[in-house]
């Protein structure tokens, strides 16, 4: 194996370690903090994330992706991007600082003004280290990045927990965010030992301007869609309801984000290798969809079965209002990885414009339905995500039929027995769950019993229906025994 290949594989492994490790650490810290803070505290922070996420996209302007794509960046080009981002961050920070009052009035949350003005400092802090991070990425040094990100997350998390224990409320979350990003910036500067030169190139900015706009427009759509429900729930209802929604979303997104990481880092290169062979691409896509459904469906159905127990055990009774949101998001979570895989096909085939159009449809369709149902309450508003993802699945099936001959009927056939096995297991374990609730078993025992029961039933039913995934697991076990 060549040195470059070893370095690439090692880089991918460390990148996955950083992504998954960071998710697990943040998830664990979130649980601890949620037990100490109120749902309204998380709702206020969720409102700031909408503003911050959109601002970061505007500051980036697609420049980071361009630096990643170019393998021969000069020191002048890195420095040019550094100063461009820092200048943009300062401008947008000032814009947020002076408009914070009006944003707080829009959401009718007075404290949001002070919170937003302080947490917006993260934009400047991040701009000081983003180019350092890209330099490490271009060198395939994911190990260094992983260590820095995981260490800073732990330090920032500890800061947040201490402040929450001292009764600082929402400010504990603000300073946790600022600490994580400040520690990251300091460590990236120390680790890379790179100092930007005062050597700005207007010619370089002009040469990448158009490509940067393409990346920017795609990222804006993604940010708009990802924050659509947060914006609506925050505006139409109150911070407490939004806090309950975001906590439920965290439980659902842990397995969802993990599968997305696998799609991007592992499955995307596999599919790309067959992009010129439509039959092979179709076959591999069906294989991917089958395995994804086999993995993600039981996780989401177990979240539904144990929604009350999970919220009560991890977050305490004050968060029980998140239970219904968790059920809704878990149902949608069955379809989201499937849709993401099909969307990925368009990138494989070099047709990203189709993905852009799909996101535009998702935003407009969801906004229309939200306008119709928002008066019926937050639960109905959140439920739109289920309808949206089912409809998008059928639309994607129509498009893939024309591109690679992959019909929606074929997609359903590839996962029907996975759904059948999980459907039967769900009904039986749901009945068991109701009995366990009736006899008032502890939340921990309830979750353990339902988990074991579900796994056993899925294995037995999968063997009966001869699921290829069960056969593969059996073969792997035999090889290792």
Short mmCIF file of C-alpha atoms in Angstrom, two decimals:
data_model
loop_
_atom_site.label_atom_id
_atom_site.label_comp_id
_atom_site.label_asym_id
_atom_site.label_seq_id
_atom_site.Cartn_x
_atom_site.Cartn_y
_atom_site.Cartn_z
CA UNK A 1 0.00 0.00 0.00
CA UNK A 2 1.40 3.41 -1.00
CA UNK A 3 2.20 6.06 1.58
CA UNK A 4 -0.44 8.37 0.09
CA UNK A 5 -3.13 5.68 0.30
CA UNK A 6 -2.22 4.93 3.91
CA UNK A 7 -2.37 8.63 4.72
CA UNK A 8 -5.76 8.93 3.00
CA UNK A 9 -7.28 5.94 4.83
CA UNK A 10 -5.83 7.13 8.12
CA UNK A 11 -7.23 10.60 7.43
CA UNK A 12 -10.74 9.27 6.74
CA UNK A 13 -10.67 7.19 9.94
CA UNK A 14 -9.57 10.16 12.05
CA UNK A 15 -12.17 12.37 10.34
CA UNK A 16 -14.90 9.88 11.23
CA UNK A 17 -13.49 9.65 14.77
CA UNK A 18 -13.67 13.43 15.13
CA UNK A 19 -17.20 13.67 13.71
CA UNK A 20 -18.68 10.77 15.67
CA UNK A 21 -16.67 11.53 18.82
CA UNK A 22 -17.70 15.17 18.75
CA UNK A 23 -21.34 14.22 18.26
CA UNK A 24 -21.26 11.78 21.19
CA UNK A 25 -19.48 14.28 23.49
CA UNK A 26 -21.86 17.11 22.57
CA UNK A 27 -24.83 14.76 22.99
CA UNK A 28 -23.63 13.69 26.45
CA UNK A 29 -22.89 17.27 27.51
CA UNK A 30 -26.32 18.29 26.22
CA UNK A 31 -27.97 15.69 28.44
CA UNK A 32 -26.11 16.91 31.53
CA UNK A 33 -26.90 20.55 30.81
CA UNK A 34 -30.53 19.82 29.98
CA UNK A 35 -30.97 18.33 33.45
CA UNK A 36 -29.63 21.57 34.95
CA UNK A 37 -31.32 24.11 32.68
CA UNK A 38 -34.84 24.86 31.47
CA UNK A 39 -36.40 24.17 28.04
CA UNK A 40 -36.76 27.94 27.55
CA UNK A 41 -32.96 28.36 27.89
CA UNK A 42 -32.43 25.96 24.99
CA UNK A 43 -35.19 27.66 23.02
CA UNK A 44 -33.42 31.03 23.28
CA UNK A 45 -30.12 29.50 22.13
CA UNK A 46 -31.90 27.76 19.24
CA UNK A 47 -33.12 31.16 18.03
CA UNK A 48 -29.53 32.46 17.98
CA UNK A 49 -28.31 29.42 16.02
CA UNK A 50 -30.55 30.40 13.10
CA UNK A 51 -28.89 33.83 12.90
CA UNK A 52 -25.38 32.50 13.51
CA UNK A 53 -25.67 29.66 10.97
CA UNK A 54 -26.89 32.01 8.24
CA UNK A 55 -24.17 34.54 9.12
CA UNK A 56 -21.42 31.91 8.93
CA UNK A 57 -22.55 30.91 5.46
CA UNK A 58 -22.45 34.54 4.32
CA UNK A 59 -18.99 35.04 5.85
CA UNK A 60 -17.69 31.88 4.20
CA UNK A 61 -19.02 32.82 0.77
CA UNK A 62 -17.97 29.43 -0.59
CA UNK A 63 -14.28 30.30 -0.09
CA UNK A 64 -13.54 27.32 2.17
CA UNK A 65 -14.83 24.77 -0.34
CA UNK A 66 -12.74 26.37 -3.08
CA UNK A 67 -9.59 26.11 -0.94
CA UNK A 68 -10.35 22.43 -0.28
CA UNK A 69 -10.84 21.71 -3.99
CA UNK A 70 -7.56 23.42 -4.94
CA UNK A 71 -4.52 21.30 -4.07
CA UNK A 72 -1.88 23.94 -4.82
CA UNK A 73 -2.95 26.97 -2.79
CA UNK A 74 -0.20 29.52 -2.17
CA UNK A 75 0.46 31.30 1.10
CA UNK A 76 -0.86 34.49 -0.48
CA UNK A 77 -4.15 32.79 -1.40
CA UNK A 78 -4.58 31.36 2.11
CA UNK A 79 -3.84 34.80 3.56
CA UNK A 80 -6.27 36.48 1.17
CA UNK A 81 -9.09 34.20 2.28
CA UNK A 82 -8.14 34.70 5.95
CA UNK A 83 -8.38 38.51 5.75
CA UNK A 84 -11.53 38.33 3.61
CA UNK A 85 -13.27 36.16 6.19
CA UNK A 86 -12.10 38.25 9.13
CA UNK A 87 -13.28 41.49 7.49
CA UNK A 88 -16.66 39.90 6.61
CA UNK A 89 -17.03 38.54 10.15
CA UNK A 90 -16.43 41.98 11.67
CA UNK A 91 -19.01 43.57 9.37
CA UNK A 92 -21.67 40.93 10.04
CA UNK A 93 -20.95 41.03 13.79
CA UNK A 94 -21.65 44.77 13.77
CA UNK A 95 -24.80 44.19 11.73
CA UNK A 96 -26.05 41.61 14.25
CA UNK A 97 -25.04 43.80 17.21
CA UNK A 98 -27.14 46.74 16.02
CA UNK A 99 -30.06 44.63 14.72
CA UNK A 100 -30.26 42.32 17.76
CA UNK A 101 -32.90 44.56 19.33
CA UNK A 102 -35.20 44.14 16.33
CA UNK A 103 -34.60 40.38 16.09
CA UNK A 104 -35.58 40.08 19.77
CA UNK A 105 -38.72 42.13 19.09
CA UNK A 106 -39.58 39.90 16.10
CA UNK A 107 -39.48 36.76 18.28
CA UNK A 108 -40.93 38.66 21.30
CA UNK A 109 -38.08 37.44 23.53
CA UNK A 110 -36.41 40.47 25.22
CA UNK A 111 -33.34 38.62 26.59
CA UNK A 112 -32.50 37.47 23.05
CA UNK A 113 -31.02 40.94 22.36
CA UNK A 114 -28.19 40.57 24.90
CA UNK A 115 -27.66 36.87 24.20
CA UNK A 116 -27.35 37.43 20.45
CA UNK A 117 -24.93 40.34 20.84
CA UNK A 118 -22.59 38.24 22.97
CA UNK A 119 -22.80 34.91 21.16
CA UNK A 120 -22.22 36.68 17.80
CA UNK A 121 -18.58 37.04 18.87
CA UNK A 122 -18.24 33.41 17.79
CA UNK A 123 -18.28 34.64 14.17
CA UNK A 124 -15.07 36.62 14.68
CA UNK A 125 -13.45 33.83 16.70
CA UNK A 126 -14.21 31.23 14.02
CA UNK A 127 -12.88 33.46 11.24
CA UNK A 128 -9.51 33.53 13.03
CA UNK A 129 -9.03 29.74 12.71
CA UNK A 130 -11.08 28.55 9.71
CA UNK A 131 -8.18 28.85 7.24
CA UNK A 132 -5.86 27.02 9.66
CA UNK A 133 -8.38 24.19 9.69
CA UNK A 134 -8.49 24.09 5.88
CA UNK A 135 -4.69 23.95 5.69
CA UNK A 136 -4.76 20.83 7.87
CA UNK A 137 -7.55 19.33 5.74
CA UNK A 138 -5.53 19.85 2.55
CA UNK A 139 -2.58 18.12 4.22
CA UNK A 140 -4.91 15.23 5.24
CA UNK A 141 -4.02 15.95 8.87
CA UNK A 142 -7.34 14.90 10.37
CA UNK A 143 -5.66 13.46 13.46
CA UNK A 144 -4.56 16.90 14.64
CA UNK A 145 -8.00 18.35 13.91
CA UNK A 146 -9.73 15.55 15.81
CA UNK A 147 -7.61 16.07 18.91
CA UNK A 148 -8.14 19.84 18.90
CA UNK A 149 -11.90 19.66 18.33
CA UNK A 150 -12.51 16.92 20.92
CA UNK A 151 -10.34 18.63 23.56
CA UNK A 152 -11.96 22.04 23.04
CA UNK A 153 -15.44 20.47 23.20
CA UNK A 154 -14.62 18.86 26.55
CA UNK A 155 -13.22 22.11 28.00
CA UNK A 156 -16.15 24.16 26.71
CA UNK A 157 -18.61 21.57 27.97
CA UNK A 158 -17.05 21.64 31.44
CA UNK A 159 -17.36 25.45 31.42
CA UNK A 160 -21.04 25.23 30.54
CA UNK A 161 -21.76 22.65 33.25
CA UNK A 162 -19.99 24.69 35.97
CA UNK A 163 -21.90 27.84 34.98
CA UNK A 164 -25.20 25.92 34.91
CA UNK A 165 -24.51 24.57 38.42
CA UNK A 166 -23.85 28.16 39.56
CA UNK A 167 -27.27 29.21 38.25
CA UNK A 168 -26.31 31.23 35.16
CA UNK A 169 -29.14 29.74 33.09
CA UNK A 170 -29.00 30.48 29.36
CA UNK A 171 -25.60 32.21 29.77
CA UNK A 172 -24.07 28.81 30.54
CA UNK A 173 -24.90 27.76 26.97
CA UNK A 174 -23.58 31.04 25.57
CA UNK A 175 -20.21 30.76 27.29
CA UNK A 176 -19.97 27.05 26.46
CA UNK A 177 -20.19 27.95 22.76
CA UNK A 178 -17.72 30.82 23.04
CA UNK A 179 -15.24 28.73 25.07
CA UNK A 180 -15.30 25.79 22.65
CA UNK A 181 -14.59 28.03 19.66
CA UNK A 182 -12.00 30.18 21.43
CA UNK A 183 -10.01 27.12 22.61
CA UNK A 184 -10.21 25.71 19.08
CA UNK A 185 -8.86 28.94 17.58
CA UNK A 186 -5.94 29.08 20.02
CA UNK A 187 -5.04 25.41 19.53
CA UNK A 188 -5.24 25.62 15.72
CA UNK A 189 -2.85 28.57 15.71
CA UNK A 190 -0.44 26.78 18.06
CA UNK A 191 -0.63 23.48 16.16
CA UNK A 192 -0.26 24.80 12.60
CA UNK A 193 2.20 27.59 13.50
CA UNK A 194 0.87 29.41 10.43
CA UNK A 195 0.58 33.21 10.53
CA UNK A 196 -1.22 34.94 7.64
CA UNK A 197 0.85 37.44 5.71
CA UNK A 198 -0.34 40.95 4.96
CA UNK A 199 -0.40 40.16 1.27
CA UNK A 200 -3.90 40.48 -0.17
CA UNK A 201 -4.72 39.41 -3.74
CA UNK A 202 -7.77 41.01 -5.33
CA UNK A 203 -7.04 39.03 -8.50
CA UNK A 204 -7.45 35.75 -6.61
CA UNK A 205 -10.82 36.83 -5.16
CA UNK A 206 -12.01 37.87 -8.64
CA UNK A 207 -10.92 34.52 -10.13
CA UNK A 208 -12.94 32.45 -7.63
CA UNK A 209 -15.89 34.82 -7.26
CA UNK A 210 -18.33 32.90 -9.52
CA UNK A 211 -17.52 29.47 -8.05
CA UNK A 212 -17.87 30.90 -4.57
CA UNK A 213 -21.36 32.19 -5.39
CA UNK A 214 -22.41 28.71 -6.57
CA UNK A 215 -21.36 27.14 -3.27
CA UNK A 216 -22.92 30.03 -1.34
CA UNK A 217 -26.35 29.66 -2.99
CA UNK A 218 -26.41 25.91 -2.33
CA UNK A 219 -25.41 26.42 1.33
CA UNK A 220 -28.03 29.14 1.86
CA UNK A 221 -30.78 26.76 0.73
CA UNK A 222 -29.49 24.06 3.08
CA UNK A 223 -29.38 26.48 6.04
CA UNK A 224 -32.87 27.79 5.24
CA UNK A 225 -34.28 24.28 5.16
CA UNK A 226 -32.45 23.02 8.28
CA UNK A 227 -33.67 26.00 10.31
CA UNK A 228 -37.18 26.34 8.86
CA UNK A 229 -38.97 24.52 11.70
CA UNK A 230 -36.84 26.18 14.38
CA UNK A 231 -37.69 29.63 13.00
CA UNK A 232 -41.42 28.89 12.74
CA UNK A 233 -41.77 27.23 16.15
CA UNK A 234 -39.71 30.00 17.76
CA UNK A 235 -41.86 32.72 16.18
CA UNK A 236 -45.33 31.15 16.32
CA UNK A 237 -45.10 29.63 19.79
CA UNK A 238 -42.53 30.30 22.55
CA UNK A 239 -38.92 29.52 23.63
CA UNK A 240 -40.07 26.67 25.90
CA UNK A 241 -41.81 24.85 23.04
CA UNK A 242 -38.79 25.45 20.82
CA UNK A 243 -36.47 24.11 23.53
CA UNK A 244 -38.54 20.92 23.77
CA UNK A 245 -38.41 20.53 19.98
CA UNK A 246 -34.62 21.02 19.77
CA UNK A 247 -33.96 18.49 22.57
CA UNK A 248 -36.10 15.89 20.80
CA UNK A 249 -34.28 16.70 17.58
CA UNK A 250 -30.93 16.01 19.26
CA UNK A 251 -31.96 12.43 20.10
CA UNK A 252 -33.17 11.78 16.56
CA UNK A 253 -30.23 13.47 14.85
CA UNK A 254 -27.50 11.44 16.57
CA UNK A 255 -28.21 8.28 14.50
CA UNK A 256 -29.27 10.36 11.49
CA UNK A 257 -26.05 12.40 11.42
CA UNK A 258 -24.01 9.25 11.93
CA UNK A 259 -25.56 7.62 8.86
CA UNK A 260 -25.06 10.84 6.88
CA UNK A 261 -21.36 10.77 7.80
CA UNK A 262 -21.16 7.19 6.53
CA UNK A 263 -22.92 8.16 3.30
CA UNK A 264 -20.53 11.04 2.62
CA UNK A 265 -17.26 9.46 3.78
CA UNK A 266 -17.72 5.79 2.83
CA UNK A 267 -20.61 5.25 0.43
CA UNK A 268 -20.12 8.33 -1.76
CA UNK A 269 -16.67 7.19 -3.00
CA UNK A 270 -18.09 3.71 -3.71
CA UNK A 271 -20.95 5.11 -5.77
CA UNK A 272 -18.67 7.59 -7.54
CA UNK A 273 -16.54 4.71 -8.77
CA UNK A 274 -19.55 3.41 -10.75
CA UNK A 275 -20.94 6.73 -12.02
CA UNK A 276 -20.33 5.80 -15.67
CA UNK A 277 -21.97 2.39 -15.30
CA UNK A 278 -25.66 3.08 -14.64
CA UNK A 279 -26.53 -0.57 -13.99
CA UNK A 280 -23.77 -0.88 -11.38
CA UNK A 281 -24.76 2.47 -9.83
CA UNK A 282 -28.38 1.33 -9.61
CA UNK A 283 -27.41 -2.00 -8.05
CA UNK A 284 -25.05 -0.42 -5.50
CA UNK A 285 -27.62 2.25 -4.59
CA UNK A 286 -30.24 -0.41 -3.86
CA UNK A 287 -27.70 -2.28 -1.72
CA UNK A 288 -26.93 0.90 0.21
CA UNK A 289 -30.64 1.68 0.71
CA UNK A 290 -31.31 -1.85 1.94
CA UNK A 291 -28.53 -1.72 4.53
CA UNK A 292 -29.40 1.83 5.63
CA UNK A 293 -33.03 0.83 6.20
CA UNK A 294 -31.92 -2.29 8.06
CA UNK A 295 -29.80 -0.16 10.43
CA UNK A 296 -31.81 3.05 10.83
CA UNK A 297 -35.40 1.71 10.94
CA UNK A 298 -35.08 -0.28 14.20
CA UNK A 299 -33.25 2.63 15.86
CA UNK A 300 -36.06 5.05 15.00
CA UNK A 301 -38.82 2.61 15.96
CA UNK A 302 -37.13 1.98 19.32
CA UNK A 303 -37.02 5.77 19.83
CA UNK A 304 -40.79 5.82 19.24
CA UNK A 305 -41.46 2.91 21.62
CA UNK A 306 -39.27 4.35 24.38
CA UNK A 307 -39.90 8.07 23.75
CA UNK A 308 -41.33 8.74 27.23
CA UNK A 309 -38.72 6.63 29.01
CA UNK A 310 -35.80 8.18 27.08
CA UNK A 311 -36.90 11.75 27.85
CA UNK A 312 -37.68 10.99 31.50
CA UNK A 313 -34.52 8.96 32.15
CA UNK A 314 -32.01 11.25 30.42
CA UNK A 315 -33.59 14.70 30.80
CA UNK A 316 -36.05 14.39 33.77
CA UNK A 317 -39.80 15.03 33.85
CA UNK A 318 -39.57 18.75 33.05
CA UNK A 319 -38.74 17.75 29.45
CA UNK A 320 -41.67 15.31 28.94
CA UNK A 321 -43.23 17.78 26.49
CA UNK A 322 -40.46 16.72 24.06
CA UNK A 323 -41.89 13.18 23.84
CA UNK A 324 -44.37 13.87 21.02
CA UNK A 325 -41.75 15.80 19.05
CA UNK A 326 -39.38 12.83 19.38
CA UNK A 327 -42.02 10.44 17.99
CA UNK A 328 -42.66 12.74 14.99
CA UNK A 329 -38.96 13.23 14.23
CA UNK A 330 -38.25 9.50 14.58
CA UNK A 331 -40.94 8.65 12.00
CA UNK A 332 -39.42 11.19 9.61
CA UNK A 333 -35.96 9.82 10.47
CA UNK A 334 -36.85 6.52 8.79
CA UNK A 335 -37.13 8.27 5.41
CA UNK A 336 -34.49 11.03 5.69
CA UNK A 337 -31.40 8.75 5.21
CA UNK A 338 -33.08 7.15 2.18
CA UNK A 339 -33.74 10.58 0.66
CA UNK A 340 -30.19 11.73 1.44
CA UNK A 341 -28.77 8.68 -0.36
CA UNK A 342 -30.91 9.36 -3.45
CA UNK A 343 -29.93 13.05 -3.37
CA UNK A 344 -26.32 11.92 -3.28
CA UNK A 345 -26.79 10.20 -6.65
CA UNK A 346 -27.20 13.61 -8.29
CA UNK A 347 -23.85 14.71 -6.89
CA UNK A 348 -22.28 11.46 -8.10
CA UNK A 349 -23.62 12.10 -11.60
CA UNK A 350 -22.44 15.72 -11.51
CA UNK A 351 -25.98 17.15 -11.42
CA UNK A 352 -26.08 19.22 -8.21
CA UNK A 353 -28.70 21.56 -9.71
CA UNK A 354 -31.31 18.82 -9.18
CA UNK A 355 -30.50 18.76 -5.47
CA UNK A 356 -30.88 22.54 -5.37
CA UNK A 357 -34.33 22.32 -6.96
CA UNK A 358 -35.37 19.60 -4.50
CA UNK A 359 -34.38 21.80 -1.54
CA UNK A 360 -36.32 24.72 -3.02
CA UNK A 361 -39.37 22.46 -3.29
CA UNK A 362 -38.90 21.19 0.29
CA UNK A 363 -38.75 24.76 1.65
CA UNK A 364 -41.76 26.05 -0.34
CA UNK A 365 -43.89 22.93 0.26
CA UNK A 366 -43.16 22.88 4.00
CA UNK A 367 -43.77 26.61 4.33
CA UNK A 368 -47.14 26.26 2.57
CA UNK A 369 -48.31 23.45 4.85
CA UNK A 370 -47.03 25.25 7.94
CA UNK A 371 -49.12 28.28 6.95
CA UNK A 372 -52.17 26.01 6.82
CA UNK A 373 -51.70 24.13 10.13
CA UNK A 374 -49.73 26.37 12.50
CA UNK A 375 -52.86 27.51 14.37
CA UNK A 376 -53.50 23.88 15.37
CA UNK A 377 -50.33 23.83 17.48
CA UNK A 378 -46.63 23.01 17.40
CA UNK A 379 -47.18 19.25 17.14
CA UNK A 380 -49.12 19.62 13.89
CA UNK A 381 -46.49 22.04 12.58
CA UNK A 382 -43.66 19.61 13.36
CA UNK A 383 -45.62 16.72 11.77
CA UNK A 384 -45.26 18.32 8.35
CA UNK A 385 -41.69 16.97 8.17
CA UNK A 386 -43.13 13.43 7.84
CA UNK A 387 -45.42 14.31 4.93
CA UNK A 388 -42.68 16.32 3.26
CA UNK A 389 -40.10 13.49 3.34
CA UNK A 390 -42.55 10.86 2.07
CA UNK A 391 -43.55 13.06 -0.88
CA UNK A 392 -39.91 13.92 -1.62
CA UNK A 393 -39.09 10.18 -1.65
CA UNK A 394 -41.59 9.64 -4.48
CA UNK A 395 -40.32 12.69 -6.37
CA UNK A 396 -36.74 11.44 -6.07
CA UNK A 397 -37.90 8.05 -7.35
CA UNK A 398 -39.31 9.69 -10.48
CA UNK A 399 -36.05 11.54 -11.11
CA UNK A 400 -33.78 8.52 -10.53
CA UNK A 401 -35.97 6.53 -12.90
CA UNK A 402 -35.06 8.93 -15.72
CA UNK A 403 -31.38 9.16 -14.74
CA UNK A 404 -30.38 5.56 -13.98
CA UNK A 405 -33.59 3.55 -14.41
CA UNK A 406 -34.16 3.31 -10.64
CA UNK A 407 -37.95 3.32 -10.12
CA UNK A 408 -39.72 4.08 -6.84
CA UNK A 409 -41.29 0.61 -7.13
CA UNK A 410 -37.82 -0.96 -7.24
CA UNK A 411 -36.72 1.12 -4.24
CA UNK A 412 -39.74 -0.03 -2.21
CA UNK A 413 -39.17 -3.65 -3.23
CA UNK A 414 -35.55 -3.47 -2.03
CA UNK A 415 -36.62 -2.44 1.49
CA UNK A 416 -40.09 -4.03 1.80
CA UNK A 417 -38.99 -7.05 3.82
CA UNK A 418 -36.87 -4.86 6.08
CA UNK A 419 -39.97 -2.76 6.74
CA UNK A 420 -42.15 -5.87 7.16
CA UNK A 421 -39.81 -7.44 9.73
CA UNK A 422 -39.49 -4.14 11.62
CA UNK A 423 -43.23 -3.51 11.44
CA UNK A 424 -44.04 -6.87 13.06
CA UNK A 425 -41.30 -6.41 15.67
CA UNK A 426 -42.57 -2.91 16.43
CA UNK A 427 -46.16 -4.03 17.03
CA UNK A 428 -45.13 -6.86 19.35
CA UNK A 429 -42.59 -4.79 21.32
CA UNK A 430 -45.01 -1.85 21.50
CA UNK A 431 -47.52 -4.19 23.19
CA UNK A 432 -44.78 -5.36 25.57
CA UNK A 433 -43.89 -1.73 26.26
CA UNK A 434 -47.47 -0.89 27.23
CA UNK A 435 -47.50 -3.82 29.67
CA UNK A 436 -44.17 -2.73 31.20
CA UNK A 437 -45.57 0.80 31.63
CA UNK A 438 -48.71 -0.64 33.27
CA UNK A 439 -46.66 -2.52 35.90
CA UNK A 440 -44.60 0.67 36.47
CA UNK A 441 -41.21 -0.81 35.67
CA UNK A 442 -38.24 1.58 35.94
CA UNK A 443 -37.32 3.55 32.81
CA UNK A 444 -33.92 1.87 32.50
CA UNK A 445 -35.30 -1.68 32.74
CA UNK A 446 -38.09 -0.71 30.33
CA UNK A 447 -35.54 0.42 27.71
CA UNK A 448 -33.32 -2.64 28.20
CA UNK A 449 -36.19 -5.13 27.91
CA UNK A 450 -37.70 -3.47 24.83
CA UNK A 451 -34.28 -3.22 23.17
CA UNK A 452 -33.40 -6.88 23.76
CA UNK A 453 -36.90 -8.02 22.74
CA UNK A 454 -36.76 -5.99 19.54
CA UNK A 455 -33.31 -7.31 18.60
CA UNK A 456 -34.29 -10.94 19.21
CA UNK A 457 -37.56 -10.59 17.28
CA UNK A 458 -35.84 -8.83 14.38
CA UNK A 459 -33.19 -11.54 14.19
CA UNK A 460 -35.75 -14.38 14.27
CA UNK A 461 -38.11 -12.74 11.79
CA UNK A 462 -35.20 -11.68 9.58
CA UNK A 463 -34.00 -15.29 9.50
CA UNK A 464 -37.52 -16.49 8.67
CA UNK A 465 -37.91 -14.01 5.79
CA UNK A 466 -34.29 -14.64 4.75
CA UNK A 467 -33.11 -11.04 4.93
CA UNK A 468 -29.69 -10.83 3.22
CA UNK A 469 -28.44 -8.58 6.05
CA UNK A 470 -29.11 -11.30 8.63
CA UNK A 471 -27.36 -13.86 6.44
CA UNK A 472 -24.35 -11.54 6.10
CA UNK A 473 -24.22 -10.99 9.88
CA UNK A 474 -24.34 -14.77 10.42
CA UNK A 475 -21.49 -15.30 7.95
CA UNK A 476 -19.38 -12.63 9.66
CA UNK A 477 -20.01 -14.22 13.07
CA UNK A 478 -19.02 -17.68 11.76
CA UNK A 479 -15.73 -16.30 10.40
CA UNK A 480 -14.85 -14.81 13.77
CA UNK A 481 -15.81 -17.83 15.87
#
